[in-house]
Amino acid sequence: DIQMTQSPSTLSASVGDRLTITCRASQSINNWLAWFQQKPGKAPKLLIYKASTLESGVPSRFSGSASGTEFTLTISSLQPDDFATYYCQQYSTIGTFGQGTKLEIK
Amino acid sequence: QITLKESGPTLVKPTQTLTLTCTFSGFSFSTIGEGVAWIRQPPGKALEWLAHMFWNDDKRYSPSLKSRLAITKDTSRNQVVLTMTNMNPVDTATYFCARIRDSYAYGSYWGQGILVAVSS
């Protein structure tokens, strides 16, 4: 099974900050990686797929990148609506999610 | 407009079998490439992929749960059914269904989820 290690588990930040969340795959996944945002009591929302392709309608302050088996989600300038939990998911094989990163207001 | 909605029991007893139905609109299994996945999330914990299937009956299961899961579709009713046998309290979770496409198993549209508790 492919394991996804996501870090940090919690992140405190302020509106306007630039931040990155990292996800590392236990083996090559050929950039078959998606990022999701989830708010309490809601279903996850797709942000990025194929490691760096922005889903339609998602603000351009979100971006994704890849280097080998390490993947990053960057939010260039945090907005109040961005405080949520973020998950990565590999889909090279049957899907596997990271443990999540909870983004909190500092 | 694409929508999905999960339905089924919200309380099951240990050892019972859970049957959940995902009813969707805005796409069809008659279309090449379409698919539906089931994902769950225990309270306060991370997401876990359970199973998915595509228009051509290609089915995949989580290796750790494979022996307990079955996924089927009813193309005419736009429904996908997940059954999970031998339910245990650790299976208490919100169960989501999601649309997937073109052999890529990530959810582009999700249902609202259904919270299923396992308790005697």
Short mmCIF file of C-alpha atoms in Angstrom, two decimals:
data_model
loop_
_atom_site.label_atom_id
_atom_site.label_comp_id
_atom_site.label_asym_id
_atom_site.label_seq_id
_atom_site.Cartn_x
_atom_site.Cartn_y
_atom_site.Cartn_z
CA ASP A 1 0.00 0.00 0.00
CA ILE A 2 1.12 3.56 -0.70
CA GLN A 3 1.36 5.68 2.44
CA MET A 4 0.95 9.46 2.42
CA THR A 5 2.72 11.43 5.13
CA GLN A 6 1.37 14.95 5.49
CA SER A 7 2.90 17.76 7.53
CA PRO A 8 2.39 19.72 9.63
CA SER A 9 -0.69 18.33 11.35
CA THR A 10 -1.61 21.79 12.63
CA LEU A 11 -0.61 25.19 11.35
CA SER A 12 -1.34 28.61 12.87
CA ALA A 13 -1.30 31.53 10.48
CA SER A 14 -2.70 34.99 9.90
CA VAL A 15 -4.68 36.54 7.08
CA GLY A 16 -2.26 37.55 4.35
CA ASP A 17 0.37 34.94 5.23
CA ARG A 18 1.95 32.66 2.64
CA LEU A 19 2.11 29.05 3.72
CA THR A 20 2.92 25.58 2.46
CA ILE A 21 1.68 22.13 3.38
CA THR A 22 3.75 19.10 2.44
CA CYS A 23 2.78 15.56 1.53
CA ARG A 24 5.27 12.75 0.93
CA ALA A 25 4.41 9.48 -0.80
CA SER A 26 6.05 6.22 0.27
CA GLN A 27 6.77 5.40 -3.39
CA SER A 28 6.43 6.95 -6.81
CA ILE A 29 2.90 8.04 -7.70
CA ASN A 30 3.71 9.79 -11.01
CA ASN A 31 2.15 13.05 -9.79
CA TRP A 32 -1.24 11.39 -9.39
CA LEU A 33 -2.01 13.58 -6.39
CA ALA A 34 -4.97 15.71 -5.40
CA TRP A 35 -5.49 18.31 -2.67
CA PHE A 36 -8.77 18.89 -0.85
CA GLN A 37 -10.10 21.51 1.56
CA GLN A 38 -12.62 20.45 4.20
CA LYS A 39 -14.61 22.61 6.56
CA PRO A 40 -16.35 21.25 9.68
CA GLY A 41 -19.45 19.23 8.89
CA LYS A 42 -18.91 19.52 5.14
CA ALA A 43 -17.68 17.28 2.37
CA PRO A 44 -14.16 17.81 1.05
CA LYS A 45 -13.74 20.22 -1.85
CA LEU A 46 -11.31 19.47 -4.67
CA LEU A 47 -8.64 22.15 -5.07
CA ILE A 48 -5.89 20.63 -7.20
CA TYR A 49 -5.36 17.43 -9.20
CA LYS A 50 -2.40 15.95 -11.09
CA ALA A 51 -0.24 17.61 -8.42
CA SER A 52 -0.47 21.11 -9.90
CA THR A 53 -3.64 21.54 -11.99
CA LEU A 54 -6.07 23.96 -10.40
CA GLU A 55 -9.68 22.79 -10.36
CA SER A 56 -12.07 25.13 -12.14
CA GLY A 57 -13.37 27.87 -9.88
CA VAL A 58 -10.63 27.55 -7.26
CA PRO A 59 -8.86 30.85 -6.50
CA SER A 60 -5.42 31.28 -8.01
CA ARG A 61 -3.85 31.88 -4.59
CA PHE A 62 -3.85 28.07 -4.30
CA SER A 63 -1.08 26.23 -6.13
CA GLY A 64 0.50 22.81 -6.08
CA SER A 65 3.94 21.52 -6.96
CA ALA A 66 5.84 18.26 -7.03
CA SER A 67 9.40 17.06 -6.68
CA GLY A 68 9.75 13.29 -6.89
CA THR A 69 7.61 11.87 -4.12
CA GLU A 70 7.24 15.19 -2.26
CA PHE A 71 4.28 17.41 -2.97
CA THR A 72 3.38 20.85 -1.69
CA LEU A 73 0.22 22.92 -1.49
CA THR A 74 0.87 26.65 -1.27
CA ILE A 75 -1.57 29.37 -0.37
CA SER A 76 0.00 32.64 -1.46
CA SER A 77 -2.05 35.05 0.68
CA LEU A 78 -4.35 33.54 3.27
CA GLN A 79 -7.94 34.70 3.26
CA PRO A 80 -10.47 34.27 6.09
CA ASP A 81 -12.33 31.62 4.10
CA ASP A 82 -9.17 29.46 3.88
CA PHE A 83 -9.12 28.38 7.52
CA ALA A 84 -10.01 24.71 7.22
CA THR A 85 -8.43 21.27 7.13
CA TYR A 86 -6.46 20.23 4.06
CA TYR A 87 -5.86 16.69 2.79
CA CYS A 88 -3.68 15.27 0.10
CA GLN A 89 -4.70 12.08 -1.73
CA GLN A 90 -2.75 9.84 -4.06
CA TYR A 91 -4.67 8.07 -6.82
CA SER A 92 -1.88 6.09 -8.46
CA THR A 93 -3.47 3.04 -6.90
CA ILE A 94 -6.61 2.72 -4.78
CA GLY A 95 -6.82 6.11 -3.09
CA THR A 96 -4.88 6.98 0.05
CA PHE A 97 -5.24 10.21 2.00
CA GLY A 98 -2.78 12.04 4.17
CA GLN A 99 -3.58 12.58 7.83
CA GLY A 100 -4.71 16.16 7.24
CA THR A 101 -3.43 19.64 8.15
CA LYS A 102 -5.65 21.84 10.27
CA LEU A 103 -5.11 25.49 9.47
CA GLU A 104 -5.94 27.71 12.42
CA ILE A 105 -6.08 31.44 12.92
CA LYS A 106 -3.06 32.75 14.83
CA GLN B 1 -25.67 20.23 -12.35
CA ILE B 2 -23.99 17.28 -10.66
CA THR B 3 -25.31 16.10 -7.31
CA LEU B 4 -24.82 13.01 -5.17
CA LYS B 5 -26.64 11.94 -2.04
CA GLU B 6 -26.00 9.11 0.36
CA SER B 7 -28.82 7.20 2.02
CA GLY B 8 -29.10 4.29 4.41
CA PRO B 9 -29.32 3.50 8.11
CA THR B 10 -27.76 5.88 10.61
CA LEU B 11 -27.46 3.21 13.29
CA VAL B 12 -26.41 -0.41 12.91
CA LYS B 13 -25.59 -3.07 15.47
CA PRO B 14 -22.21 -4.80 15.73
CA THR B 15 -21.87 -7.78 13.34
CA GLN B 16 -24.65 -6.47 11.10
CA THR B 17 -24.22 -5.64 7.43
CA LEU B 18 -24.37 -1.99 6.34
CA THR B 19 -25.95 -1.14 3.01
CA LEU B 20 -25.55 2.40 1.69
CA THR B 21 -26.92 3.84 -1.52
CA CYS B 22 -25.50 6.75 -3.49
CA THR B 23 -28.07 8.35 -5.77
CA PHE B 24 -26.65 10.80 -8.27
CA SER B 25 -27.70 13.12 -11.07
CA GLY B 26 -25.96 15.14 -13.74
CA PHE B 27 -23.91 12.24 -15.07
CA SER B 28 -24.54 8.63 -16.02
CA PHE B 29 -22.80 5.28 -16.03
CA SER B 30 -23.93 5.06 -19.63
CA THR B 31 -21.15 7.58 -20.38
CA ILE B 32 -17.64 6.26 -20.91
CA GLY B 33 -15.30 7.24 -18.10
CA GLU B 34 -17.78 7.91 -15.34
CA GLY B 35 -17.42 6.39 -11.89
CA VAL B 36 -18.36 6.64 -8.22
CA ALA B 37 -16.27 6.14 -5.10
CA TRP B 38 -17.03 5.62 -1.42
CA ILE B 39 -14.91 7.33 1.23
CA ARG B 40 -15.42 7.46 4.98
CA GLN B 41 -14.28 9.65 7.86
CA PRO B 42 -14.48 8.65 11.54
CA PRO B 43 -15.37 11.57 13.83
CA GLY B 44 -12.37 13.89 14.15
CA LYS B 45 -10.16 11.70 11.97
CA ALA B 46 -8.82 11.56 8.44
CA LEU B 47 -10.51 10.43 5.26
CA GLU B 48 -10.27 6.80 4.18
CA TRP B 49 -10.89 5.53 0.65
CA LEU B 50 -13.10 2.44 0.67
CA ALA B 51 -13.95 1.41 -2.89
CA HIS B 52 -14.77 2.67 -6.34
CA MET B 53 -16.19 1.50 -9.61
CA PHE B 54 -16.32 2.78 -13.16
CA TRP B 55 -18.83 2.66 -15.99
CA ASN B 56 -17.28 -0.54 -17.34
CA ASP B 57 -17.70 -2.43 -14.04
CA ASP B 58 -14.03 -1.97 -13.14
CA LYS B 59 -14.08 -2.22 -9.31
CA ARG B 60 -11.34 -1.58 -6.77
CA TYR B 61 -11.33 -2.04 -3.00
CA SER B 62 -9.21 -0.88 -0.10
CA PRO B 63 -6.85 -3.82 0.58
CA SER B 64 -7.47 -3.63 4.32
CA LEU B 65 -11.27 -3.83 3.93
CA LYS B 66 -11.59 -5.85 0.74
CA SER B 67 -13.01 -8.94 2.41
CA ARG B 68 -15.88 -6.93 3.91
CA LEU B 69 -16.86 -4.67 1.02
CA ALA B 70 -18.93 -5.02 -2.13
CA ILE B 71 -19.79 -2.24 -4.58
CA THR B 72 -22.44 -2.51 -7.26
CA LYS B 73 -24.24 -0.15 -9.61
CA ASP B 74 -27.69 0.27 -11.07
CA THR B 75 -27.22 2.24 -14.26
CA SER B 76 -30.93 2.75 -14.91
CA ARG B 77 -31.49 4.23 -11.45
CA ASN B 78 -28.23 6.24 -11.30
CA GLN B 79 -27.28 4.51 -8.08
CA VAL B 80 -24.26 2.87 -6.55
CA VAL B 81 -24.59 0.58 -3.54
CA LEU B 82 -21.90 -0.22 -1.00
CA THR B 83 -22.26 -3.09 1.42
CA MET B 84 -19.95 -3.60 4.38
CA THR B 85 -20.26 -6.78 6.41
CA ASN B 86 -19.52 -7.50 10.06
CA MET B 87 -19.82 -3.90 11.26
CA ASN B 88 -17.85 -2.91 14.35
CA PRO B 89 -17.94 0.24 16.52
CA VAL B 90 -14.65 1.35 14.89
CA ASP B 91 -16.62 1.60 11.62
CA THR B 92 -18.58 4.54 13.05
CA ALA B 93 -17.99 7.31 10.53
CA THR B 94 -19.46 9.69 8.00
CA TYR B 95 -19.68 7.86 4.70
CA PHE B 96 -19.35 9.92 1.52
CA CYS B 97 -19.84 9.04 -2.11
CA ALA B 98 -18.05 11.01 -4.81
CA ARG B 99 -17.92 11.22 -8.58
CA ILE B 100 -14.71 10.10 -10.25
CA ARG B 101 -13.81 10.13 -13.93
CA ASP B 102 -11.58 8.78 -16.67
CA SER B 103 -9.87 6.09 -14.56
CA TYR B 104 -8.63 8.76 -12.11
CA ALA B 105 -9.86 7.99 -8.63
CA TYR B 106 -10.17 11.40 -7.02
CA GLY B 107 -13.53 12.92 -6.16
CA SER B 108 -14.49 16.00 -8.14
CA TYR B 109 -18.00 16.15 -6.72
CA TRP B 110 -19.06 14.82 -3.32
CA GLY B 111 -22.27 14.02 -1.54
CA GLN B 112 -23.03 15.61 1.82
CA GLY B 113 -22.22 12.39 3.68
CA ILE B 114 -24.19 10.21 6.05
CA LEU B 115 -23.13 9.56 9.64
CA VAL B 116 -23.41 5.89 10.52
CA ALA B 117 -23.02 4.82 14.14
CA VAL B 118 -22.28 1.25 15.13
CA SER B 119 -23.60 0.45 18.57
CA SER B 120 -25.60 -2.19 20.36
#
